[in-house]
Every structure is written in C-alpha cells, then in structure tokens.
PDB file of C-alpha atoms and ligand atoms in Angstrom:
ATOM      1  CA  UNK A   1       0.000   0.000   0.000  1.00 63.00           C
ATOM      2  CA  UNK A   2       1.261   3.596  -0.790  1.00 75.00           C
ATOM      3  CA  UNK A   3       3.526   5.637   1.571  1.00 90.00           C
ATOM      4  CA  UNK A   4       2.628   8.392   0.070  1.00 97.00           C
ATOM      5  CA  UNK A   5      -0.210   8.720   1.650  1.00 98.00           C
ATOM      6  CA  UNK A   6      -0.452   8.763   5.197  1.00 98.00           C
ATOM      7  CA  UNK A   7      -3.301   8.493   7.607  1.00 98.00           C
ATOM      8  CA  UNK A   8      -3.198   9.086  11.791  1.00 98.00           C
ATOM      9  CA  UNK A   9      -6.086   9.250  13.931  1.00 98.00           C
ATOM     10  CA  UNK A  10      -5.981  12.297  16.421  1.00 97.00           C
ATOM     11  CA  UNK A  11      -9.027  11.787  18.879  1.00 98.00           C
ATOM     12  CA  UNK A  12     -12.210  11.390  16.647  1.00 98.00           C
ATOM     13  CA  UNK A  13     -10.443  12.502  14.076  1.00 98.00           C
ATOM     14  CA  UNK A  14      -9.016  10.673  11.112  1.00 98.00           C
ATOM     15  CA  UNK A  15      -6.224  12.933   9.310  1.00 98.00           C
ATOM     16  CA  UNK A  16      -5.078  11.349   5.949  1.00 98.00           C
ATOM     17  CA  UNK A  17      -2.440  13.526   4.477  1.00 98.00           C
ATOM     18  CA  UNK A  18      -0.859  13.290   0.632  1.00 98.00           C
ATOM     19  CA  UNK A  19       2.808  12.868   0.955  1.00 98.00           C
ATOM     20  CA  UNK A  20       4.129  12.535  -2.585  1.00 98.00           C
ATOM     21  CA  UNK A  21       5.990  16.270  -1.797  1.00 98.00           C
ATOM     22  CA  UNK A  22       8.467  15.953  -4.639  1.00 97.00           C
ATOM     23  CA  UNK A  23       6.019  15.297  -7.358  1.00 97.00           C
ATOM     24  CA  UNK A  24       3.547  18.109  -5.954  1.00 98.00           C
ATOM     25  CA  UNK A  25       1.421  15.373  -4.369  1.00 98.00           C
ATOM     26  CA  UNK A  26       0.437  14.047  -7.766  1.00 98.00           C
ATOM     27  CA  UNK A  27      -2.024  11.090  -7.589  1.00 97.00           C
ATOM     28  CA  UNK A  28      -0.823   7.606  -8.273  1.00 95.00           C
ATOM     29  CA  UNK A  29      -3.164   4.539  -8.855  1.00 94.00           C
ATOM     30  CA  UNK A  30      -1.571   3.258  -5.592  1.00 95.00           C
ATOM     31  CA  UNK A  31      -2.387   6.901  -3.545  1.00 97.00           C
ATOM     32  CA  UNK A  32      -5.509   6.517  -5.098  1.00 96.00           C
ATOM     33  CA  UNK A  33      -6.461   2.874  -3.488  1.00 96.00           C
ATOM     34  CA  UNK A  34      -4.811   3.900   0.063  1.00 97.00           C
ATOM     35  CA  UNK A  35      -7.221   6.859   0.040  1.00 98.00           C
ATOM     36  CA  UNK A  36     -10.419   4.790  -1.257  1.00 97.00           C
ATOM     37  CA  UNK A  37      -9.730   2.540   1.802  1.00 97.00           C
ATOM     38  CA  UNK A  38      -8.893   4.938   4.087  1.00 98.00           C
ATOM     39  CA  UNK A  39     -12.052   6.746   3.656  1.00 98.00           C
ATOM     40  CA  UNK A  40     -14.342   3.376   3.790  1.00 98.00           C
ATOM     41  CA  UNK A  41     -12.634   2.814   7.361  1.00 98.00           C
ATOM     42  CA  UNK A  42     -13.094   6.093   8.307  1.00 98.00           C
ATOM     43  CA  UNK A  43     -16.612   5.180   7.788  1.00 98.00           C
ATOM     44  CA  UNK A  44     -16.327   1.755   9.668  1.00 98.00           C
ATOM     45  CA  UNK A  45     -14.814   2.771  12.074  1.00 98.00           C
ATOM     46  CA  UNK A  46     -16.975   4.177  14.920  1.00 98.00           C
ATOM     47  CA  UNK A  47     -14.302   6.183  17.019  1.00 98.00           C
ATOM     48  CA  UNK A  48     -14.129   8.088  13.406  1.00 98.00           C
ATOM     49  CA  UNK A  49     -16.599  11.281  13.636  1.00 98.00           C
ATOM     50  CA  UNK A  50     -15.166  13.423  11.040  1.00 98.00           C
ATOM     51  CA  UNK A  51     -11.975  13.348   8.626  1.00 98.00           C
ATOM     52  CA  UNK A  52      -9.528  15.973   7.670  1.00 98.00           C
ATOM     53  CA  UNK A  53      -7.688  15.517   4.134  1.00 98.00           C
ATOM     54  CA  UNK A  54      -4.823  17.786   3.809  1.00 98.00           C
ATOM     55  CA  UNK A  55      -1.243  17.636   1.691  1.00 98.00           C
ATOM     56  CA  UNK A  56       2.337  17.704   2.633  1.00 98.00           C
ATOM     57  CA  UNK A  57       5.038  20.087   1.756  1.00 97.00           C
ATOM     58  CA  UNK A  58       2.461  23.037   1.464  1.00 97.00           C
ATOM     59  CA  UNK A  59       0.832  21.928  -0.995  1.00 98.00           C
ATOM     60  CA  UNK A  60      -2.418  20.394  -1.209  1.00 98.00           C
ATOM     61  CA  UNK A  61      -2.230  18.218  -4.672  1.00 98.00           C
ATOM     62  CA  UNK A  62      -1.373  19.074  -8.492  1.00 98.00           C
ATOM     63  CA  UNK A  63      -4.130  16.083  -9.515  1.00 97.00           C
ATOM     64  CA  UNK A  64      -4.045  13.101 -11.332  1.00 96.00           C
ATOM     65  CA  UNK A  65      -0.201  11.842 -12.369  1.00 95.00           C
ATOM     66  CA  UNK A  66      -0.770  12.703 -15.977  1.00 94.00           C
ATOM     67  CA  UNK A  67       1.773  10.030 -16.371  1.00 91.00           C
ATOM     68  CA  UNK A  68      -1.464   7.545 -16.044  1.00 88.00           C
ATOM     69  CA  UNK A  69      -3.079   9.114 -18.915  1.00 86.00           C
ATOM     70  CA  UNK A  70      -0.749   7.979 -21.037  1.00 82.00           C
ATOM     71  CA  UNK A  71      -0.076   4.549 -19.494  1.00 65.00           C
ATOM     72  CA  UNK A  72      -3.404   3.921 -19.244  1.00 60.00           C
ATOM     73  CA  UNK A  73      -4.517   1.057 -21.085  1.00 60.00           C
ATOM     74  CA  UNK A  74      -6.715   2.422 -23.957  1.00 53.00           C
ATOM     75  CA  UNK A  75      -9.330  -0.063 -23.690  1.00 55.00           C
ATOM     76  CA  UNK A  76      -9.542   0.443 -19.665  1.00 61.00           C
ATOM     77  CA  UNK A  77     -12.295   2.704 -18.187  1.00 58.00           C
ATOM     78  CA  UNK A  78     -11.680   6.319 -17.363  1.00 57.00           C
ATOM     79  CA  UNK A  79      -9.421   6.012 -14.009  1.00 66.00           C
ATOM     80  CA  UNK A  80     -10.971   3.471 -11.899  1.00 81.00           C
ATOM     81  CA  UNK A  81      -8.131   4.239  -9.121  1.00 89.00           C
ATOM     82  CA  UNK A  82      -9.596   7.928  -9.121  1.00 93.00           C
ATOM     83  CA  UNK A  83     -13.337   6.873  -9.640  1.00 93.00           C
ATOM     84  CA  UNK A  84     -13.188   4.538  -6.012  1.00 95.00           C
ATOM     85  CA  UNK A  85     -11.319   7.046  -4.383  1.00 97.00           C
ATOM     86  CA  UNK A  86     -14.283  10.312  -5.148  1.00 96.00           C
ATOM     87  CA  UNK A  87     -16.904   7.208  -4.873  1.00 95.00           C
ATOM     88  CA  UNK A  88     -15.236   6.580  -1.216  1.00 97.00           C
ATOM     89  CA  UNK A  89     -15.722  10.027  -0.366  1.00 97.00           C
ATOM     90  CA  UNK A  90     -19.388  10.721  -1.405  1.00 95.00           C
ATOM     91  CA  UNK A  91     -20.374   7.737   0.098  1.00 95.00           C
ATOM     92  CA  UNK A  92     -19.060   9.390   3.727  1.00 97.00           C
ATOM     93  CA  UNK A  93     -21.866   9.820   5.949  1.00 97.00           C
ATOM     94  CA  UNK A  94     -19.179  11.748   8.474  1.00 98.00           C
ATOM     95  CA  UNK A  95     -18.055  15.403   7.798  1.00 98.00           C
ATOM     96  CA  UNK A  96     -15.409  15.718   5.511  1.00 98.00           C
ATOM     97  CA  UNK A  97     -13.038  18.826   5.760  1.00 99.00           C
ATOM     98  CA  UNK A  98     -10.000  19.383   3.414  1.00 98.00           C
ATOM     99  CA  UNK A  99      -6.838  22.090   4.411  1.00 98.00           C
ATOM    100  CA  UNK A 100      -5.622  23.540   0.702  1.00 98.00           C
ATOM    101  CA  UNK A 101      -2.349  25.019   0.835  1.00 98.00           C
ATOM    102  CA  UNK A 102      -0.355  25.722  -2.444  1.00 98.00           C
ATOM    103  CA  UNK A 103      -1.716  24.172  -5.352  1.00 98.00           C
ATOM    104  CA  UNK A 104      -5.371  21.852  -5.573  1.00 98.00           C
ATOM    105  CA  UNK A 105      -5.348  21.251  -9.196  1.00 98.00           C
ATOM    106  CA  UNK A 106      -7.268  18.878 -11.108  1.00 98.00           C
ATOM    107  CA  UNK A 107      -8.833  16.183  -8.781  1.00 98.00           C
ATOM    108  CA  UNK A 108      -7.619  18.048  -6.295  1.00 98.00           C
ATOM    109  CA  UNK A 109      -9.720  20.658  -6.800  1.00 98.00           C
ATOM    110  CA  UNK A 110     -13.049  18.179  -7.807  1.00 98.00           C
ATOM    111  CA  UNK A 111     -12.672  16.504  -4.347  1.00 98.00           C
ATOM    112  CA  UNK A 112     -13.132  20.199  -2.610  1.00 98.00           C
ATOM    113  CA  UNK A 113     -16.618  19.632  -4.321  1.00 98.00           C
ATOM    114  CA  UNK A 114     -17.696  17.105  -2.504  1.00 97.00           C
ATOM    115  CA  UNK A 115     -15.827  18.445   0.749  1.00 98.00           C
ATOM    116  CA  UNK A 116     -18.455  19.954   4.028  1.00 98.00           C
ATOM    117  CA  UNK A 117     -15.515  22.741   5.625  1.00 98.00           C
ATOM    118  CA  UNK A 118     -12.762  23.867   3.447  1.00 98.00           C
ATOM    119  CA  UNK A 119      -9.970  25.916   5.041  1.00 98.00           C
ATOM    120  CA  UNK A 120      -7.449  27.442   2.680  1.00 98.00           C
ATOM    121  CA  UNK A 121      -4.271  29.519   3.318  1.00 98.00           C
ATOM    122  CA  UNK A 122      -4.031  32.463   1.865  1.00 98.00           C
ATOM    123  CA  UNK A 123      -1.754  31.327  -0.712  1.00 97.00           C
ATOM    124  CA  UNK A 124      -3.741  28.596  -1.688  1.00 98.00           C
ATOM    125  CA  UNK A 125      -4.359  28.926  -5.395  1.00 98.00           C
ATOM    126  CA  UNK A 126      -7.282  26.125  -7.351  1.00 98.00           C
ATOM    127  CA  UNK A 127      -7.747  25.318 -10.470  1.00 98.00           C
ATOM    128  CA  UNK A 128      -9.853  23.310 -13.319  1.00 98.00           C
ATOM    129  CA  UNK A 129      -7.112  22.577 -15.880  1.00 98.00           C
ATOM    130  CA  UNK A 130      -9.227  19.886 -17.702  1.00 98.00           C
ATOM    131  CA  UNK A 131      -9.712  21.788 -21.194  1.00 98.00           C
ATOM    132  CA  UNK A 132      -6.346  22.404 -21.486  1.00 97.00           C
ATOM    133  CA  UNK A 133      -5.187  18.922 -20.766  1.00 97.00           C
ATOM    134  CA  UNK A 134      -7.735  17.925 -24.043  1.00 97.00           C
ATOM    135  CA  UNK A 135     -10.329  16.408 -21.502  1.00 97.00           C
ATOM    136  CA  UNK A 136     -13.425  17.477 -19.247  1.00 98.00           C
ATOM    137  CA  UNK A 137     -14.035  17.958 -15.687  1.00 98.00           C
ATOM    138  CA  UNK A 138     -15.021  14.854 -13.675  1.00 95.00           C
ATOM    139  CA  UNK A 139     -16.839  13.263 -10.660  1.00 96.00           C
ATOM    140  CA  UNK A 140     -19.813  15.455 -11.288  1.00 96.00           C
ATOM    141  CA  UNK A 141     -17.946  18.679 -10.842  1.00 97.00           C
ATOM    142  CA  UNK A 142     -19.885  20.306 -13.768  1.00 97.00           C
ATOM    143  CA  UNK A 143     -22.577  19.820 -11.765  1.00 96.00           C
ATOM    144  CA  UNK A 144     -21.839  20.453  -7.888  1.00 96.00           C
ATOM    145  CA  UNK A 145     -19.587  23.540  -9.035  1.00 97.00           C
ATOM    146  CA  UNK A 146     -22.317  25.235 -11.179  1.00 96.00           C
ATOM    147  CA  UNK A 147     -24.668  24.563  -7.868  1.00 94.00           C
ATOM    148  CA  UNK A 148     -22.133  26.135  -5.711  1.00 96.00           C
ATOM    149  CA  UNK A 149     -21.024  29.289  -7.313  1.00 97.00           C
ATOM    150  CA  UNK A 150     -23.346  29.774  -9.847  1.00 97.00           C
ATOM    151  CA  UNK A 151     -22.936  29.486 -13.874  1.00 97.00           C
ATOM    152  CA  UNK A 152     -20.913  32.470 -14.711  1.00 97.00           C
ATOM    153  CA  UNK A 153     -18.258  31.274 -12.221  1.00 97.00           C
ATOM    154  CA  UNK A 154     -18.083  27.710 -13.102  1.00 98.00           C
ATOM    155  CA  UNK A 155     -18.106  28.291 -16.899  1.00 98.00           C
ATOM    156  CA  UNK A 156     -15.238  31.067 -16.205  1.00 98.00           C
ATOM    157  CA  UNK A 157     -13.291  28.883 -14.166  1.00 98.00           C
ATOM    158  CA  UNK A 158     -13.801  25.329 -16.276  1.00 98.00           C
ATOM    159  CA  UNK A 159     -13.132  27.116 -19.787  1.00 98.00           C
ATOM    160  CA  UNK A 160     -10.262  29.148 -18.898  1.00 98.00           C
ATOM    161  CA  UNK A 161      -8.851  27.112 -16.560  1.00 97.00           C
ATOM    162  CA  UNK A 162      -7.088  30.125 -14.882  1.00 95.00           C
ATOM    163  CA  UNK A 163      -5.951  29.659 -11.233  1.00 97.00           C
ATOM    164  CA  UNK A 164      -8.001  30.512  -8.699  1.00 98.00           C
ATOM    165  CA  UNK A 165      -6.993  32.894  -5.810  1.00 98.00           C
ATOM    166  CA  UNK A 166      -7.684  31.570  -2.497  1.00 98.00           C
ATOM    167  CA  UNK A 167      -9.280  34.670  -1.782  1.00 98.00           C
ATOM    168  CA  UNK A 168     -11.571  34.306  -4.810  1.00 98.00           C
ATOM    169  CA  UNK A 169     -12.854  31.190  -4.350  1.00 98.00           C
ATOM    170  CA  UNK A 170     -13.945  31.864  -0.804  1.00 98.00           C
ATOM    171  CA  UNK A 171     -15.755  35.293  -2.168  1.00 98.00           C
ATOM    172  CA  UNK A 172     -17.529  32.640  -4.644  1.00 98.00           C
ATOM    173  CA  UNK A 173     -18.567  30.157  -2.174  1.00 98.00           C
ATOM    174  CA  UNK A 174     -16.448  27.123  -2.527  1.00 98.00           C
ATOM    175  CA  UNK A 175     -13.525  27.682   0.304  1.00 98.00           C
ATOM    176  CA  UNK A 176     -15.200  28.568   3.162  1.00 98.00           C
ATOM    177  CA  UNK A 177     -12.061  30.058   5.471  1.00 98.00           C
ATOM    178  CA  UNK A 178      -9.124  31.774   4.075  1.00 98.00           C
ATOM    179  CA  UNK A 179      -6.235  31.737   6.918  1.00 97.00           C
ATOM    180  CA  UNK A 180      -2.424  32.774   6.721  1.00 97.00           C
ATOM    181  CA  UNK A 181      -0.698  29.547   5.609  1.00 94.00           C
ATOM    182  CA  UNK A 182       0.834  29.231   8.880  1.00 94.00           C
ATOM    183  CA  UNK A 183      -2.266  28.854  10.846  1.00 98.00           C
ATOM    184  CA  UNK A 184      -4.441  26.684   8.390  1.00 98.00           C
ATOM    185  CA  UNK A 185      -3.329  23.395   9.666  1.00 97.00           C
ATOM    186  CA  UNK A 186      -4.087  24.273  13.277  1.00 98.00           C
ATOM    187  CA  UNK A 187      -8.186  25.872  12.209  1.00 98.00           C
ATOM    188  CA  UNK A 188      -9.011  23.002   9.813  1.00 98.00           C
ATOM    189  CA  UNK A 189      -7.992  20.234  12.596  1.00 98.00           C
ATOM    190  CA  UNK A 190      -9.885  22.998  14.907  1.00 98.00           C
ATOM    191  CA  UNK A 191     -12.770  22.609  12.279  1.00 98.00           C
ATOM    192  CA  UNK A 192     -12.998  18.995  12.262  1.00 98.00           C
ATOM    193  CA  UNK A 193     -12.494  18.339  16.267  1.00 98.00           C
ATOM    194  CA  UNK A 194     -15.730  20.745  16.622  1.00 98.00           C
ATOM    195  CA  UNK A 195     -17.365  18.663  14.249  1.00 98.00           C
ATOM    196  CA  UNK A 196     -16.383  15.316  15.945  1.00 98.00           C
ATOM    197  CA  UNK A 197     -17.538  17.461  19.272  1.00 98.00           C
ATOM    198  CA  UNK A 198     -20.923  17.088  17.672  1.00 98.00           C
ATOM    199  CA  UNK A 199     -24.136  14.700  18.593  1.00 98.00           C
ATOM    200  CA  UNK A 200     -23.191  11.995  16.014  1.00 98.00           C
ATOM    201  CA  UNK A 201     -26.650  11.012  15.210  1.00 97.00           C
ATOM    202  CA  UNK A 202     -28.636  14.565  14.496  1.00 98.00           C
ATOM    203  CA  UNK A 203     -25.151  15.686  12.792  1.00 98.00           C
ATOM    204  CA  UNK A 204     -25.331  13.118  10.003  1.00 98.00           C
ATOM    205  CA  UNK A 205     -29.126  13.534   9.704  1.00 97.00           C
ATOM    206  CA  UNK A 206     -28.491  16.602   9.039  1.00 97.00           C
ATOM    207  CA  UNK A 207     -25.507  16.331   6.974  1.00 97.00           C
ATOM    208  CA  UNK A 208     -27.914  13.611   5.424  1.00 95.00           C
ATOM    209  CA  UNK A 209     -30.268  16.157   4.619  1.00 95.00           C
ATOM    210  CA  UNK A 210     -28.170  18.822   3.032  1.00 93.00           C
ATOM    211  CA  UNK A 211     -27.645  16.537   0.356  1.00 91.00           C
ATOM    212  CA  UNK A 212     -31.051  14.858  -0.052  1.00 88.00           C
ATOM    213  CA  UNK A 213     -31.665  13.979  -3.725  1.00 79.00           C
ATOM    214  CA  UNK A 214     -28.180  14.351  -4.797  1.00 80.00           C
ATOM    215  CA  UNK A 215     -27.343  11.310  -5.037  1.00 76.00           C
ATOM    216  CA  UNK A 216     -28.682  10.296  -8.204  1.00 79.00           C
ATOM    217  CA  UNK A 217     -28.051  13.405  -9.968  1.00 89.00           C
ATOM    218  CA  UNK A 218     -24.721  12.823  -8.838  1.00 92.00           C
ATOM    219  CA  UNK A 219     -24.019   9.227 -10.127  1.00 89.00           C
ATOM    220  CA  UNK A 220     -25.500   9.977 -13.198  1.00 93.00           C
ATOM    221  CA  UNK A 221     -23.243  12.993 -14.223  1.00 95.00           C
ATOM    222  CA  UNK A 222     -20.665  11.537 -13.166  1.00 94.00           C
ATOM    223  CA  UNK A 223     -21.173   8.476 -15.952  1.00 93.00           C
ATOM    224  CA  UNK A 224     -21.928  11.156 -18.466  1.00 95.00           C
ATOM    225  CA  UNK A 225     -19.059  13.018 -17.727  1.00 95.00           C
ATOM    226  CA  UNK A 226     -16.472   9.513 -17.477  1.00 93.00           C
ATOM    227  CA  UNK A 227     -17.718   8.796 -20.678  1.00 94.00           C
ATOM    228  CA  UNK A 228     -16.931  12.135 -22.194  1.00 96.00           C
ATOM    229  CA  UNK A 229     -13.097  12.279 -20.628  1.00 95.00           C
ATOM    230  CA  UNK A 230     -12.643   8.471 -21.375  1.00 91.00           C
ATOM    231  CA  UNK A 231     -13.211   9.446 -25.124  1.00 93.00           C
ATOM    232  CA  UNK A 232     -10.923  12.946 -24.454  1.00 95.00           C
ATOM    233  CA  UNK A 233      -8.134  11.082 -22.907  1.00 93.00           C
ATOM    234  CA  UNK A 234      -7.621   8.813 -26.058  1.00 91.00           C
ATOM    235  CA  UNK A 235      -7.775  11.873 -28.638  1.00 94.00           C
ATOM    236  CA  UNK A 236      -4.081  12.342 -30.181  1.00 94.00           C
ATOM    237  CA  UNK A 237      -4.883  16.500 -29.079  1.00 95.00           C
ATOM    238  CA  UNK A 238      -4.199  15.061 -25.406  1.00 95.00           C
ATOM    239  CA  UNK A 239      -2.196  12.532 -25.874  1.00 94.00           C
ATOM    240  CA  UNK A 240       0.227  15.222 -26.903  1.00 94.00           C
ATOM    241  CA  UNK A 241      -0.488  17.501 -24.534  1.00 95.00           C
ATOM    242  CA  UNK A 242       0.172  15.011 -21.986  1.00 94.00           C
ATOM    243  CA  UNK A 243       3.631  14.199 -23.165  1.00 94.00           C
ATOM    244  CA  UNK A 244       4.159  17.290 -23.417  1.00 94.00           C
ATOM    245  CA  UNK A 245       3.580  18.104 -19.792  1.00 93.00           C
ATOM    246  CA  UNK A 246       5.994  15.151 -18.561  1.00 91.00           C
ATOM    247  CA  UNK A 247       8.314  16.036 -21.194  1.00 92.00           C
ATOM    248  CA  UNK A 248       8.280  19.963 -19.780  1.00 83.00           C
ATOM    249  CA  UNK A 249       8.706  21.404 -23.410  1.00 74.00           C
ATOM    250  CA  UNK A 250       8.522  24.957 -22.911  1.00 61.00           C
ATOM    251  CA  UNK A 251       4.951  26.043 -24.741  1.00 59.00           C
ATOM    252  CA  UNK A 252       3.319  23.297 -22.513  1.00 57.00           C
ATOM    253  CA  UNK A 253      -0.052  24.762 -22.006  1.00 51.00           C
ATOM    254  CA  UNK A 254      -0.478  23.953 -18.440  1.00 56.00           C
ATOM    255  CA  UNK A 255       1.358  27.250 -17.712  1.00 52.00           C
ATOM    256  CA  UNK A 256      -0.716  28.493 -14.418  1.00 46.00           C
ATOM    257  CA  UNK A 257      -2.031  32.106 -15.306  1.00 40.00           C
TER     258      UNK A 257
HETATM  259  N1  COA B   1       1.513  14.687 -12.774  1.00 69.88           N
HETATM  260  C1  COA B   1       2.789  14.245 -12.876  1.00 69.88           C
HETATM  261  N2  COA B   1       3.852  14.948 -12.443  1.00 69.88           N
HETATM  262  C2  COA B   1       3.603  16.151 -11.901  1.00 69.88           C
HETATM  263  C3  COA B   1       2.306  16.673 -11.773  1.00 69.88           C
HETATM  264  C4  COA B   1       1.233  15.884 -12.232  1.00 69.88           C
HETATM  265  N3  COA B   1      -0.039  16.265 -12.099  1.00 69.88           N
HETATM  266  N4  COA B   1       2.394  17.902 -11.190  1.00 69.88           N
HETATM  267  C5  COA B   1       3.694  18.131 -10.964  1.00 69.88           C
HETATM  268  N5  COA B   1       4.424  17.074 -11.379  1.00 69.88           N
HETATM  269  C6  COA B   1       5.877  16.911 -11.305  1.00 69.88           C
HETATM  270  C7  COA B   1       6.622  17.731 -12.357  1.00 69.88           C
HETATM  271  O1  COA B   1       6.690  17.024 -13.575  1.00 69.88           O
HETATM  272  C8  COA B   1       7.962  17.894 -11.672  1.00 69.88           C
HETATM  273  O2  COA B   1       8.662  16.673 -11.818  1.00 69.88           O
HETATM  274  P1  COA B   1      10.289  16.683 -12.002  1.00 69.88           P
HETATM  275  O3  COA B   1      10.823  17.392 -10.792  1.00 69.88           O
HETATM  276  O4  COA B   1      10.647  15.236 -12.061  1.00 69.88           O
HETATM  277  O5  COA B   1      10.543  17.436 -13.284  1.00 69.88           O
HETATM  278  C9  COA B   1       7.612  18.024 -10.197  1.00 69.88           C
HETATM  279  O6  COA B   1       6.318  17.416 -10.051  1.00 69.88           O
HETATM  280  C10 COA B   1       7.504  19.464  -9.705  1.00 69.88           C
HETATM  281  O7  COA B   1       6.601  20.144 -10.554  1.00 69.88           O
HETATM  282  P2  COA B   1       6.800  21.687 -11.002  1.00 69.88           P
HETATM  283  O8  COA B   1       5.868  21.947 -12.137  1.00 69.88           O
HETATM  284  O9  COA B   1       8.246  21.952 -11.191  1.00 69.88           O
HETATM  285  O10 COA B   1       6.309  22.420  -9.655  1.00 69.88           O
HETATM  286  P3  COA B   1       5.756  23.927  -9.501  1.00 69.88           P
HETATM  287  O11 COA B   1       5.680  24.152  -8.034  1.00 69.88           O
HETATM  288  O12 COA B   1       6.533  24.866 -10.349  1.00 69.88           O
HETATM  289  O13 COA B   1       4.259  23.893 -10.102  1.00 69.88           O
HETATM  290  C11 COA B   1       2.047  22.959 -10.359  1.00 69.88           C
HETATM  291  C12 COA B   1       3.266  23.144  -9.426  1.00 69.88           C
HETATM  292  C13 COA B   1       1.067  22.072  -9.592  1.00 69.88           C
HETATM  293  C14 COA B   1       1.394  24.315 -10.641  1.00 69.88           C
HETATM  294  C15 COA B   1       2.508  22.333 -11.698  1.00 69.88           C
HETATM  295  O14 COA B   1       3.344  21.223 -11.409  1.00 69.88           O
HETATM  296  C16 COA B   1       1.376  21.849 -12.557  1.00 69.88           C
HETATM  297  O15 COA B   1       0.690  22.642 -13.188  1.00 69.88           O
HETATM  298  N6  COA B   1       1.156  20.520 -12.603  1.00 69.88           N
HETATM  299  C17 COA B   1       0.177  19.908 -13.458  1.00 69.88           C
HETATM  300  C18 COA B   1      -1.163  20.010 -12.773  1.00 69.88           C
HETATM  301  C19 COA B   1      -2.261  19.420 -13.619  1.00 69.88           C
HETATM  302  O16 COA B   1      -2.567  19.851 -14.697  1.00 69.88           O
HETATM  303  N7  COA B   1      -2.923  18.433 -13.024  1.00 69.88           N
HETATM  304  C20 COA B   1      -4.152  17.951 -13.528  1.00 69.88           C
HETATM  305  C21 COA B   1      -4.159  16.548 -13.840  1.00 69.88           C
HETATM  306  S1  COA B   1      -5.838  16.135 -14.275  1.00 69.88           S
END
C-alpha cells in the first residue's frame, strides 16, 4: 500500500495527508487505493466522527499523475483508481473537511466539491485545468460547481482554466475560510475536532439532509461526464499535450495564469 499517503487518527479525528511532496502530491493509482480505503474505514470505524484531508510540503495536490493518462490502457475505463477514491468520499456519511495550501489542481480541486468545511491559506491557489489537458471535468464537478457558485463562475473557471486565488474562491462560495498559511493546519484540525464534538446522530441527519436527492443526480453525471473524458483522454490532441507536460517542453499549455 502507498507511503505516500499517510493516515493518523488524532481523537475522533481521522487525518489522511498526501505525501508525494516531490512530485507536488500528484495522484498515483496506488495513492488513489490507500485513500479509497482509508475513507471506507473512516466510515467503519466508529471512534471516526469526522476526517480531515490535507497535503504535505504546502501543498495540497497538483491532480491526477498525468503520467497515467498515457499509461493507461486504452481499452480500460476512465481512471478506476480515481473513480473509487471520489466514490469513497461521497459515500461518507461523516463530515469531511479538506486544508488547501499551495496548489489543488485537477482532482484536487473536484474533491473540494464534494468536501463539508474547506480551510485554505491564503496562498492557496485552485484550479480546473481539464480543457487544457484535451479532456473534461469529472466526478460530477460540472454539476456540484455550477450549484455552488453559480454558472458564470463555473463556466469562467472550467473554460479558462485560470488559477483561482484563495481569496476568490472563498468570495464565490467554494472555500469557506481563508487563513495565513501558517495557521491553516491548526483551524481546519480545529474545524474537524468541533465537528467530531458534535451529537453523532442529528449531525449526520443533518448532513444527510443537506444533500437529499443528490445522489442520483450525482451518479449519473458523473457516468456522463467519465464517458466524455474516457473518449478525451484517447484523442491524439491530449495525448500530446500530456507528453508534453511530462516532457516539460517549454509552450506546454499547463502554464498556471
Ligand atoms: N503529474 C505528474 N507529475 C507532476 C504533476 C502531475 N499532475 N504535477 C507536478 N508534477 C511533477 C513535475 O513534472 C515535476 O517533476 P520533475 O521534478 O521530475 O521534473 C515536479 O512534479 C515538480 O513540478 P513543477 O511543475 O516543477 O512544480 P511547480 O511548483 O513549479 O508547479 C504545479 C506546481 C502544480 C502548478 C505544476 O506542477 C502543474 O501545473 N502541474 C500539473 C497540474 C495538472 O494539470 N494536473 C491535472 C491533472 S488532471
């Protein structure tokens, strides 16, 4: 199982941080599985009330290892690794909140969808970068990030692709704290002991209830949209563009404005 991700319970708390510092905390099939089942047994487990998922080396994560796009077997399904991790986390029926410092790119910034609390630092900086990788956004983001901050904002963010401010994304709606970077660790584990302070039972009836009926919704966009990228990911467009990433030529387009 991957060491570079690492989980330690601290009270009722389960902290599961990404420790994969020299690659930016990019996503590997095996980071992927490790997190999967360390969420489910956060949700076994029943001196577990709430889980905090943040990154090592200040930064949060730069996404998928766009190394697996291209290794990826073309006839294999659009990242199963990925798919059981965000399928782990929006099964939770326990708070989940996330500390972003640096970069959350890609995944990392789909998984702050499905997130309750998200503290940020202030240098924190998000972004949607799947156009200009040659695919689409995932795991229903099209859909949760058009609910939270409204369709200008989502279409801004997931056709440009710029990076996001920390700042900017709390004035939208989709951080909910910014805090100077030194102090984000401490109020997201702050966050998420409260939380785990709670009554269990009317917390996740009510966390229950916050997300009545979007369930389905989300399952099925999130088929549509696998579908879509699956088809994306094989195109020669991002084939190249992926190669191009891992082989840093200089007019890479995943330049971060
Ligand atoms: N996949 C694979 N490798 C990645 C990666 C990713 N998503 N993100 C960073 N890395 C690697 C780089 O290739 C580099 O490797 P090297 O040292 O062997 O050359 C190392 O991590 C450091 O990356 P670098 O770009 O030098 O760091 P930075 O601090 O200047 O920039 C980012 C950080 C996150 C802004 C930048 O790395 C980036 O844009 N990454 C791609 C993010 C992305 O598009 N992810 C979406 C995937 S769906």
């Amino acid at each position: 199982m991957s060491e570079d991700v690492t989980v330690r319970q601290d009270g009722n708390v389960l902290v599961i941080a990404l420790s994969r510092t020299e690659k930016r905390n990019a996503l590997t099939a095996s980071m992927y599985a490790k997190l999967a089942e360390s969420f489910q047994d956060a949700e076994a487990c029943n001196s577990v009330h709430s889980i905090l998922l943040r990154g090592n080396g200040g930064v949060f994560t730069s996404g998928n290892d766009i190394g697996l796009f291209l290794d990826q077997d073309a006839e294999e399904p659009h990242e199963p690794a990925a798919a059981s991790f965000i399928r782990a986390v929006i099964s939770l029926s326990k708070p989940l909140v996330a500390c972003v410092r640096g970069h959350a790119v890609g995944i990392g910034a789909t998984v702050l969808l499905h997130c309750d609390y998200v503290v940020a630092s202030d240098d924190a900086r998000l972004r949607f970068p799947f156009v200009d990788l040659g695919l689409c956004p995932e795991f229903a983001s099209t859909l949760v990030l058009e609910r939270i901050v409204g369709r200008n904002k989502a279409t801004e963010w997931m056709l440009l692709g710029a990076s996001i401010p920390a700042g900017e994304a709390r004035f939208a709606g989709l951080v909910n704290q910014v805090m100077p970077a030194e102090l984000a660790e401490e109020e997201a584990l702050s966050v998420a002991q409260r939380l785990a302070s709670k009554p269990q039972m009317a917390l996740r009836a009510t966390r229950a209830l916050l997300r009545q009926g979007w369930n389905d919704s989300l399952a099925a966009r999130i088929d549509r949209e696998s579908a879509v990228f699956d088809a994306l990911r094989r195109t020669p467009e991002a084939q190249q563009i992926f190669r191009r990433f891992l082989d840093r030529t200089p007019q890479a387009i995943l330049t971060h404005v």
